[in-house]
PDB file of C-alpha atoms in Angstrom:
ATOM      1  CA  UNK B   1       0.000   0.000   0.000  1.00 91.00           C
ATOM      2  CA  UNK B   2       2.912   2.375   0.737  1.00 95.00           C
ATOM      3  CA  UNK B   3       4.024   2.090  -2.902  1.00 97.00           C
ATOM      4  CA  UNK B   4       0.616   3.039  -4.231  1.00 98.00           C
ATOM      5  CA  UNK B   5       0.279   5.998  -1.868  1.00 98.00           C
ATOM      6  CA  UNK B   6       3.747   7.154  -2.928  1.00 98.00           C
ATOM      7  CA  UNK B   7       2.739   6.944  -6.596  1.00 98.00           C
ATOM      8  CA  UNK B   8      -0.460   8.860  -5.865  1.00 98.00           C
ATOM      9  CA  UNK B   9       1.402  11.656  -4.074  1.00 98.00           C
ATOM     10  CA  UNK B  10       4.243  11.839  -6.582  1.00 98.00           C
ATOM     11  CA  UNK B  11       1.849  12.055  -9.518  1.00 98.00           C
ATOM     12  CA  UNK B  12      -0.157  14.686  -7.664  1.00 98.00           C
ATOM     13  CA  UNK B  13       2.989  16.795  -7.174  1.00 98.00           C
ATOM     14  CA  UNK B  14       4.001  16.458 -10.827  1.00 98.00           C
ATOM     15  CA  UNK B  15       0.604  17.371 -12.267  1.00 98.00           C
ATOM     16  CA  UNK B  16      -0.310  20.017  -9.704  1.00 98.00           C
ATOM     17  CA  UNK B  17       2.956  21.938  -9.962  1.00 97.00           C
ATOM     18  CA  UNK B  18       3.368  21.406 -13.707  1.00 96.00           C
ATOM     19  CA  UNK B  19      -0.115  22.292 -14.890  1.00 96.00           C
ATOM     20  CA  UNK B  20      -0.437  24.852 -12.105  1.00 94.00           C
ATOM     21  CA  UNK B  21       2.529  26.713 -13.584  1.00 93.00           C
ATOM     22  CA  UNK B  22       0.570  26.933 -16.825  1.00 93.00           C
ATOM     23  CA  UNK B  23      -2.765  27.943 -15.331  1.00 93.00           C
ATOM     24  CA  UNK B  24      -1.585  30.406 -12.695  1.00 90.00           C
ATOM     25  CA  UNK B  25       0.615  32.327 -15.104  1.00 85.00           C
ATOM     26  CA  UNK B  26      -1.982  32.540 -17.883  1.00 76.00           C
ATOM     27  CA  UNK B  27      -3.212  36.032 -16.977  1.00 68.00           C
ATOM     28  CA  UNK B  28       0.265  37.482 -16.485  1.00 72.00           C
ATOM     29  CA  UNK B  29       3.390  36.008 -18.078  1.00 69.00           C
ATOM     30  CA  UNK B  30       4.179  32.494 -19.216  1.00 71.00           C
ATOM     31  CA  UNK B  31       7.168  31.026 -21.042  1.00 84.00           C
ATOM     32  CA  UNK B  32       8.085  27.529 -22.215  1.00 87.00           C
ATOM     33  CA  UNK B  33      11.194  27.607 -20.012  1.00 91.00           C
ATOM     34  CA  UNK B  34       9.191  28.405 -16.860  1.00 92.00           C
ATOM     35  CA  UNK B  35       6.684  25.641 -17.544  1.00 94.00           C
ATOM     36  CA  UNK B  36       9.360  23.117 -18.494  1.00 95.00           C
ATOM     37  CA  UNK B  37      11.358  23.829 -15.344  1.00 95.00           C
ATOM     38  CA  UNK B  38       8.233  23.565 -13.188  1.00 96.00           C
ATOM     39  CA  UNK B  39       7.497  20.085 -14.519  1.00 97.00           C
ATOM     40  CA  UNK B  40      11.142  19.007 -14.345  1.00 97.00           C
ATOM     41  CA  UNK B  41      11.769  20.271 -10.824  1.00 97.00           C
ATOM     42  CA  UNK B  42       8.480  18.813  -9.586  1.00 98.00           C
ATOM     43  CA  UNK B  43       9.416  15.421 -11.006  1.00 98.00           C
ATOM     44  CA  UNK B  44      12.923  15.545  -9.529  1.00 98.00           C
ATOM     45  CA  UNK B  45      11.607  16.461  -6.077  1.00 98.00           C
ATOM     46  CA  UNK B  46       8.904  13.774  -6.228  1.00 98.00           C
ATOM     47  CA  UNK B  47      11.468  11.119  -7.192  1.00 97.00           C
ATOM     48  CA  UNK B  48      13.782  12.178  -4.371  1.00 97.00           C
ATOM     49  CA  UNK B  49      10.875  12.046  -1.915  1.00 97.00           C
ATOM     50  CA  UNK B  50       9.193   8.811  -2.990  1.00 97.00           C
ATOM     51  CA  UNK B  51      11.604   7.008  -5.297  1.00 94.00           C
ATOM     52  CA  UNK B  52      12.988   4.842  -2.519  1.00 95.00           C
ATOM     53  CA  UNK B  53       9.444   3.664  -1.759  1.00 96.00           C
ATOM     54  CA  UNK B  54       7.883   3.024  -5.173  1.00 96.00           C
ATOM     55  CA  UNK B  55      10.646   3.640  -7.688  1.00 94.00           C
ATOM     56  CA  UNK B  56       9.201   7.060  -8.547  1.00 95.00           C
ATOM     57  CA  UNK B  57       7.286   6.344 -11.744  1.00 97.00           C
ATOM     58  CA  UNK B  58       4.336   8.779 -11.540  1.00 98.00           C
ATOM     59  CA  UNK B  59       3.533   7.828 -15.127  1.00 98.00           C
ATOM     60  CA  UNK B  60       1.625   4.795 -16.506  1.00 98.00           C
ATOM     61  CA  UNK B  61       3.966   4.648 -19.513  1.00 98.00           C
ATOM     62  CA  UNK B  62       7.000   4.390 -17.209  1.00 98.00           C
ATOM     63  CA  UNK B  63       5.290   1.706 -15.127  1.00 98.00           C
ATOM     64  CA  UNK B  64       4.410  -0.264 -18.274  1.00 98.00           C
ATOM     65  CA  UNK B  65       8.014  -0.058 -19.416  1.00 97.00           C
ATOM     66  CA  UNK B  66       9.287  -1.217 -16.013  1.00 97.00           C
ATOM     67  CA  UNK B  67       6.822  -4.126 -15.997  1.00 97.00           C
ATOM     68  CA  UNK B  68       8.075  -5.274 -19.409  1.00 97.00           C
ATOM     69  CA  UNK B  69      11.636  -4.997 -18.087  1.00 96.00           C
ATOM     70  CA  UNK B  70      10.569  -7.150 -15.120  1.00 95.00           C
ATOM     71  CA  UNK B  71      11.402  -4.370 -12.690  1.00 95.00           C
ATOM     72  CA  UNK B  72       7.746  -4.292 -11.630  1.00 96.00           C
ATOM     73  CA  UNK B  73       5.179  -7.085 -11.321  1.00 96.00           C
ATOM     74  CA  UNK B  74       2.025  -6.892 -13.427  1.00 97.00           C
ATOM     75  CA  UNK B  75      -0.118  -6.845 -10.291  1.00 96.00           C
ATOM     76  CA  UNK B  76       1.880  -3.864  -9.051  1.00 97.00           C
ATOM     77  CA  UNK B  77       1.540  -2.275 -12.484  1.00 98.00           C
ATOM     78  CA  UNK B  78      -2.260  -2.256 -12.206  1.00 98.00           C
ATOM     79  CA  UNK B  79      -2.077  -0.720  -8.730  1.00 98.00           C
ATOM     80  CA  UNK B  80       0.461   1.870  -9.866  1.00 98.00           C
ATOM     81  CA  UNK B  81      -1.685   2.980 -12.809  1.00 98.00           C
ATOM     82  CA  UNK B  82      -4.786   3.343 -10.641  1.00 98.00           C
ATOM     83  CA  UNK B  83      -2.821   5.384  -8.083  1.00 98.00           C
ATOM     84  CA  UNK B  84      -1.268   7.551 -10.803  1.00 98.00           C
ATOM     85  CA  UNK B  85      -4.600   8.276 -12.478  1.00 98.00           C
ATOM     86  CA  UNK B  86      -6.201   9.178  -9.154  1.00 98.00           C
ATOM     87  CA  UNK B  87      -3.269  11.392  -8.215  1.00 98.00           C
ATOM     88  CA  UNK B  88      -3.403  13.229 -11.533  1.00 98.00           C
ATOM     89  CA  UNK B  89      -7.181  13.731 -11.415  1.00 98.00           C
ATOM     90  CA  UNK B  90      -7.080  15.057  -7.849  1.00 98.00           C
ATOM     91  CA  UNK B  91      -4.235  17.386  -8.863  1.00 98.00           C
ATOM     92  CA  UNK B  92      -6.256  18.806 -11.755  1.00 97.00           C
ATOM     93  CA  UNK B  93      -9.223  19.233  -9.436  1.00 97.00           C
ATOM     94  CA  UNK B  94      -6.982  21.117  -6.992  1.00 97.00           C
ATOM     95  CA  UNK B  95      -5.669  23.393  -9.763  1.00 96.00           C
ATOM     96  CA  UNK B  96      -9.252  24.028 -10.860  1.00 96.00           C
ATOM     97  CA  UNK B  97     -10.239  24.779  -7.276  1.00 94.00           C
ATOM     98  CA  UNK B  98      -7.521  27.409  -6.944  1.00 92.00           C
ATOM     99  CA  UNK B  99      -8.599  29.434  -9.973  1.00 92.00           C
ATOM    100  CA  UNK B 100     -11.212  31.410  -8.026  1.00 89.00           C
ATOM    101  CA  UNK B 101      -8.599  32.726  -5.614  1.00 89.00           C
ATOM    102  CA  UNK B 102      -6.189  33.318  -8.494  1.00 87.00           C
ATOM    103  CA  UNK B 103      -8.693  35.506 -10.310  1.00 86.00           C
ATOM    104  CA  UNK B 104      -9.065  37.660  -7.181  1.00 85.00           C
ATOM    105  CA  UNK B 105      -5.331  38.214  -6.723  1.00 84.00           C
ATOM    106  CA  UNK B 106      -4.161  41.827  -7.225  1.00 82.00           C
ATOM    107  CA  UNK B 107      -1.806  40.853 -10.052  1.00 78.00           C
ATOM    108  CA  UNK B 108      -4.571  39.231 -12.071  1.00 80.00           C
ATOM    109  CA  UNK B 109      -7.108  41.959 -11.328  1.00 79.00           C
ATOM    110  CA  UNK B 110      -4.592  44.494 -12.620  1.00 75.00           C
ATOM    111  CA  UNK B 111      -3.830  42.353 -15.694  1.00 74.00           C
ATOM    112  CA  UNK B 112      -7.547  42.146 -16.466  1.00 72.00           C
ATOM    113  CA  UNK B 113      -7.945  45.921 -15.955  1.00 70.00           C
ATOM    114  CA  UNK B 114     -10.517  45.319 -13.243  1.00 69.00           C
ATOM    115  CA  UNK B 115     -12.785  43.240 -15.455  1.00 75.00           C
ATOM    116  CA  UNK B 116     -14.403  40.297 -13.687  1.00 80.00           C
ATOM    117  CA  UNK B 117     -14.084  36.803 -15.088  1.00 80.00           C
ATOM    118  CA  UNK B 118     -15.781  33.649 -13.815  1.00 83.00           C
ATOM    119  CA  UNK B 119     -13.884  30.421 -13.260  1.00 87.00           C
ATOM    120  CA  UNK B 120     -15.655  28.745 -16.157  1.00 88.00           C
ATOM    121  CA  UNK B 121     -14.839  31.668 -18.453  1.00 86.00           C
ATOM    122  CA  UNK B 122     -11.199  31.515 -17.425  1.00 85.00           C
ATOM    123  CA  UNK B 123     -11.008  27.763 -18.030  1.00 89.00           C
ATOM    124  CA  UNK B 124     -12.694  28.140 -21.411  1.00 88.00           C
ATOM    125  CA  UNK B 125     -10.180  30.830 -22.340  1.00 84.00           C
ATOM    126  CA  UNK B 126      -6.922  29.681 -20.712  1.00 84.00           C
ATOM    127  CA  UNK B 127      -7.571  25.984 -20.135  1.00 89.00           C
ATOM    128  CA  UNK B 128      -6.329  23.840 -17.276  1.00 94.00           C
ATOM    129  CA  UNK B 129      -2.848  23.029 -18.493  1.00 93.00           C
ATOM    130  CA  UNK B 130      -4.152  20.372 -20.849  1.00 95.00           C
ATOM    131  CA  UNK B 131      -2.127  19.029 -23.749  1.00 96.00           C
ATOM    132  CA  UNK B 132      -3.511  19.471 -27.247  1.00 95.00           C
ATOM    133  CA  UNK B 133      -2.544  19.937 -30.878  1.00 95.00           C
ATOM    134  CA  UNK B 134      -3.872  21.702 -33.965  1.00 92.00           C
ATOM    135  CA  UNK B 135      -6.621  20.160 -36.056  1.00 91.00           C
ATOM    136  CA  UNK B 136      -5.280  18.053 -38.890  1.00 91.00           C
ATOM    137  CA  UNK B 137      -2.031  17.326 -37.048  1.00 94.00           C
ATOM    138  CA  UNK B 138      -3.014  14.017 -35.469  1.00 95.00           C
ATOM    139  CA  UNK B 139      -0.308  11.953 -37.162  1.00 96.00           C
ATOM    140  CA  UNK B 140       2.384  14.536 -36.447  1.00 96.00           C
ATOM    141  CA  UNK B 141       1.324  14.753 -32.796  1.00 96.00           C
ATOM    142  CA  UNK B 142       1.237  10.967 -32.466  1.00 98.00           C
ATOM    143  CA  UNK B 143       4.740  10.538 -33.876  1.00 97.00           C
ATOM    144  CA  UNK B 144       6.078  13.447 -31.837  1.00 96.00           C
ATOM    145  CA  UNK B 145       4.694  12.064 -28.558  1.00 98.00           C
ATOM    146  CA  UNK B 146       5.792   8.529 -29.434  1.00 98.00           C
ATOM    147  CA  UNK B 147       9.391   9.480 -30.180  1.00 98.00           C
ATOM    148  CA  UNK B 148       9.864  11.865 -27.265  1.00 98.00           C
ATOM    149  CA  UNK B 149       8.196   9.497 -24.806  1.00 98.00           C
ATOM    150  CA  UNK B 150      10.487   6.735 -26.046  1.00 98.00           C
ATOM    151  CA  UNK B 151      13.544   8.935 -25.458  1.00 98.00           C
ATOM    152  CA  UNK B 152      12.264  10.103 -22.067  1.00 98.00           C
ATOM    153  CA  UNK B 153      11.615   6.609 -20.717  1.00 98.00           C
ATOM    154  CA  UNK B 154      14.736   5.116 -22.292  1.00 97.00           C
ATOM    155  CA  UNK B 155      16.895   7.590 -20.370  1.00 97.00           C
ATOM    156  CA  UNK B 156      14.950   6.818 -17.179  1.00 97.00           C
ATOM    157  CA  UNK B 157      15.443   3.081 -17.672  1.00 96.00           C
ATOM    158  CA  UNK B 158      19.190   3.458 -18.176  1.00 95.00           C
ATOM    159  CA  UNK B 159      20.141   6.065 -15.554  1.00 95.00           C
ATOM    160  CA  UNK B 160      18.147   4.341 -12.802  1.00 94.00           C
ATOM    161  CA  UNK B 161      20.396   1.307 -13.275  1.00 91.00           C
ATOM    162  CA  UNK B 162      23.608   3.294 -12.872  1.00 89.00           C
ATOM    163  CA  UNK B 163      25.339   3.610  -9.511  1.00 85.00           C
ATOM    164  CA  UNK B 164      26.460   6.938  -8.038  1.00 87.00           C
ATOM    165  CA  UNK B 165      24.398   8.935 -10.526  1.00 90.00           C
ATOM    166  CA  UNK B 166      21.898  11.645  -9.410  1.00 95.00           C
ATOM    167  CA  UNK B 167      19.067  10.030 -11.384  1.00 95.00           C
ATOM    168  CA  UNK B 168      16.260  12.330 -10.128  1.00 96.00           C
ATOM    169  CA  UNK B 169      18.120  15.451 -11.278  1.00 97.00           C
ATOM    170  CA  UNK B 170      19.001  13.927 -14.646  1.00 97.00           C
ATOM    171  CA  UNK B 171      15.424  12.743 -15.205  1.00 97.00           C
ATOM    172  CA  UNK B 172      13.958  16.105 -14.185  1.00 97.00           C
ATOM    173  CA  UNK B 173      16.307  18.066 -16.441  1.00 97.00           C
ATOM    174  CA  UNK B 174      15.660  15.633 -19.299  1.00 98.00           C
ATOM    175  CA  UNK B 175      11.917  16.159 -18.934  1.00 98.00           C
ATOM    176  CA  UNK B 176      12.431  19.933 -18.960  1.00 97.00           C
ATOM    177  CA  UNK B 177      14.572  19.759 -22.100  1.00 97.00           C
ATOM    178  CA  UNK B 178      12.027  17.612 -23.947  1.00 97.00           C
ATOM    179  CA  UNK B 179       9.182  19.891 -22.887  1.00 97.00           C
ATOM    180  CA  UNK B 180      10.881  22.973 -24.288  1.00 96.00           C
ATOM    181  CA  UNK B 181      10.869  21.201 -27.651  1.00 95.00           C
ATOM    182  CA  UNK B 182       7.371  19.704 -27.386  1.00 96.00           C
ATOM    183  CA  UNK B 183       5.302  22.484 -25.818  1.00 95.00           C
ATOM    184  CA  UNK B 184       4.522  24.343 -29.072  1.00 93.00           C
ATOM    185  CA  UNK B 185       3.641  21.129 -30.932  1.00 95.00           C
ATOM    186  CA  UNK B 186       1.753  18.830 -28.554  1.00 96.00           C
ATOM    187  CA  UNK B 187       2.043  20.391 -25.121  1.00 95.00           C
ATOM    188  CA  UNK B 188       4.423  17.593 -24.175  1.00 96.00           C
ATOM    189  CA  UNK B 189       2.629  14.916 -22.171  1.00 97.00           C
ATOM    190  CA  UNK B 190       4.899  11.840 -22.276  1.00 98.00           C
ATOM    191  CA  UNK B 191       2.492  10.635 -19.597  1.00 98.00           C
ATOM    192  CA  UNK B 192      -1.087   9.337 -20.117  1.00 98.00           C
ATOM    193  CA  UNK B 193      -2.195  10.380 -16.627  1.00 98.00           C
ATOM    194  CA  UNK B 194      -0.912  13.919 -17.100  1.00 98.00           C
ATOM    195  CA  UNK B 195      -2.677  14.146 -20.480  1.00 97.00           C
ATOM    196  CA  UNK B 196      -5.996  12.701 -19.300  1.00 97.00           C
ATOM    197  CA  UNK B 197      -6.587  14.497 -16.001  1.00 97.00           C
ATOM    198  CA  UNK B 198      -6.952  18.131 -17.179  1.00 97.00           C
ATOM    199  CA  UNK B 199      -8.758  17.000 -20.342  1.00 96.00           C
ATOM    200  CA  UNK B 200     -11.482  15.469 -18.182  1.00 96.00           C
ATOM    201  CA  UNK B 201     -12.222  18.908 -16.740  1.00 95.00           C
ATOM    202  CA  UNK B 202     -11.957  21.025 -19.900  1.00 94.00           C
ATOM    203  CA  UNK B 203     -13.648  18.485 -22.209  1.00 91.00           C
ATOM    204  CA  UNK B 204     -13.862  19.615 -25.860  1.00 89.00           C
ATOM    205  CA  UNK B 205     -11.028  18.980 -28.307  1.00 92.00           C
ATOM    206  CA  UNK B 206      -8.550  18.230 -25.537  1.00 92.00           C
ATOM    207  CA  UNK B 207     -10.604  15.229 -24.421  1.00 95.00           C
ATOM    208  CA  UNK B 208     -11.264  14.213 -28.022  1.00 94.00           C
ATOM    209  CA  UNK B 209      -7.539  14.216 -28.750  1.00 96.00           C
ATOM    210  CA  UNK B 210      -6.431  12.532 -25.524  1.00 97.00           C
ATOM    211  CA  UNK B 211      -6.394   9.050 -27.100  1.00 97.00           C
ATOM    212  CA  UNK B 212      -3.411  10.148 -29.193  1.00 97.00           C
ATOM    213  CA  UNK B 213      -1.387  10.825 -26.051  1.00 98.00           C
ATOM    214  CA  UNK B 214      -2.493   7.655 -24.271  1.00 98.00           C
ATOM    215  CA  UNK B 215      -1.663   5.352 -27.178  1.00 98.00           C
ATOM    216  CA  UNK B 216       1.542   7.138 -28.251  1.00 98.00           C
ATOM    217  CA  UNK B 217       2.881   7.425 -24.702  1.00 98.00           C
ATOM    218  CA  UNK B 218       2.194   3.787 -23.839  1.00 98.00           C
ATOM    219  CA  UNK B 219       3.693   2.606 -27.111  1.00 98.00           C
ATOM    220  CA  UNK B 220       6.734   4.783 -26.464  1.00 98.00           C
ATOM    221  CA  UNK B 221       7.096   3.096 -23.082  1.00 97.00           C
ATOM    222  CA  UNK B 222       6.916  -0.358 -24.670  1.00 98.00           C
ATOM    223  CA  UNK B 223       9.601   0.482 -27.240  1.00 98.00           C
ATOM    224  CA  UNK B 224      11.781   2.040 -24.538  1.00 97.00           C
ATOM    225  CA  UNK B 225      11.550  -1.155 -22.497  1.00 97.00           C
ATOM    226  CA  UNK B 226      12.944  -3.304 -25.294  1.00 96.00           C
ATOM    227  CA  UNK B 227      15.628  -0.747 -26.116  1.00 96.00           C
ATOM    228  CA  UNK B 228      16.616  -0.532 -22.443  1.00 94.00           C
ATOM    229  CA  UNK B 229      16.856  -4.327 -22.178  1.00 92.00           C
ATOM    230  CA  UNK B 230      19.159  -4.283 -25.202  1.00 91.00           C
ATOM    231  CA  UNK B 231      21.432  -1.567 -23.864  1.00 87.00           C
ATOM    232  CA  UNK B 232      21.508  -2.900 -20.302  1.00 79.00           C
ATOM    233  CA  UNK B 233      22.339  -6.352 -21.642  1.00 73.00           C
ATOM    234  CA  UNK B 234      25.229  -4.914 -23.645  1.00 56.00           C
ATOM    235  CA  UNK B 235      26.548  -3.150 -20.537  1.00 50.00           C
ATOM    236  CA  UNK B 236      26.469  -6.393 -18.534  1.00 54.00           C
ATOM    237  CA  UNK B 237      28.247  -8.326 -21.268  1.00 47.00           C
ATOM    238  CA  UNK B 238      31.042  -5.732 -21.471  1.00 42.00           C
ATOM    239  CA  UNK B 239      31.391  -5.693 -17.697  1.00 42.00           C
TER     240      UNK B 239
END
């Protein structure tokens, strides 16, 4: 049970801080670097806090990859995914719940020139940190998410097997780097739970497109698992 609670909390931290950085800067200033660093630092901190308990996945695609690599049992995989989805959904609900207070903050009131905006209006306009892509770009988005998820999880699978390496920092920085590239194209999910949770609240095209992220991210995790087994096997043979 400790592992599942750790995955719930770690996923909550990742999604709350990451998407919160998008939502709570929407009325003032927002940059890809700020958002990317928020996600990366949140992931690094969550791994440091809970990695020794659950392995610090916080991502169904990572858990699937680890199960294929036999670093996680399939029973644990099911529990991890449930915990991750719940953590992400609660995080999006918490971000949504904070919008009312955000809209009343002096900075936002000044940015809106005193005009009042309801929570629903704000969400319709600024979103909830959901990932999405332009109409007609489904194939491009799928390939983009597949390739970058593959690279993201492959690095995770390799560095977490290395001794005396600050894996949480490397993984967090790697996520930030990939997000800087992906944000203008797909929003950069690399994580089915992160893609699904805000889409549930905003509905519309984001929810209609979410299958692309789920399928591409999971497939990227599968491919990363086989690539990691190949590379880790080569390392053992050389050693």
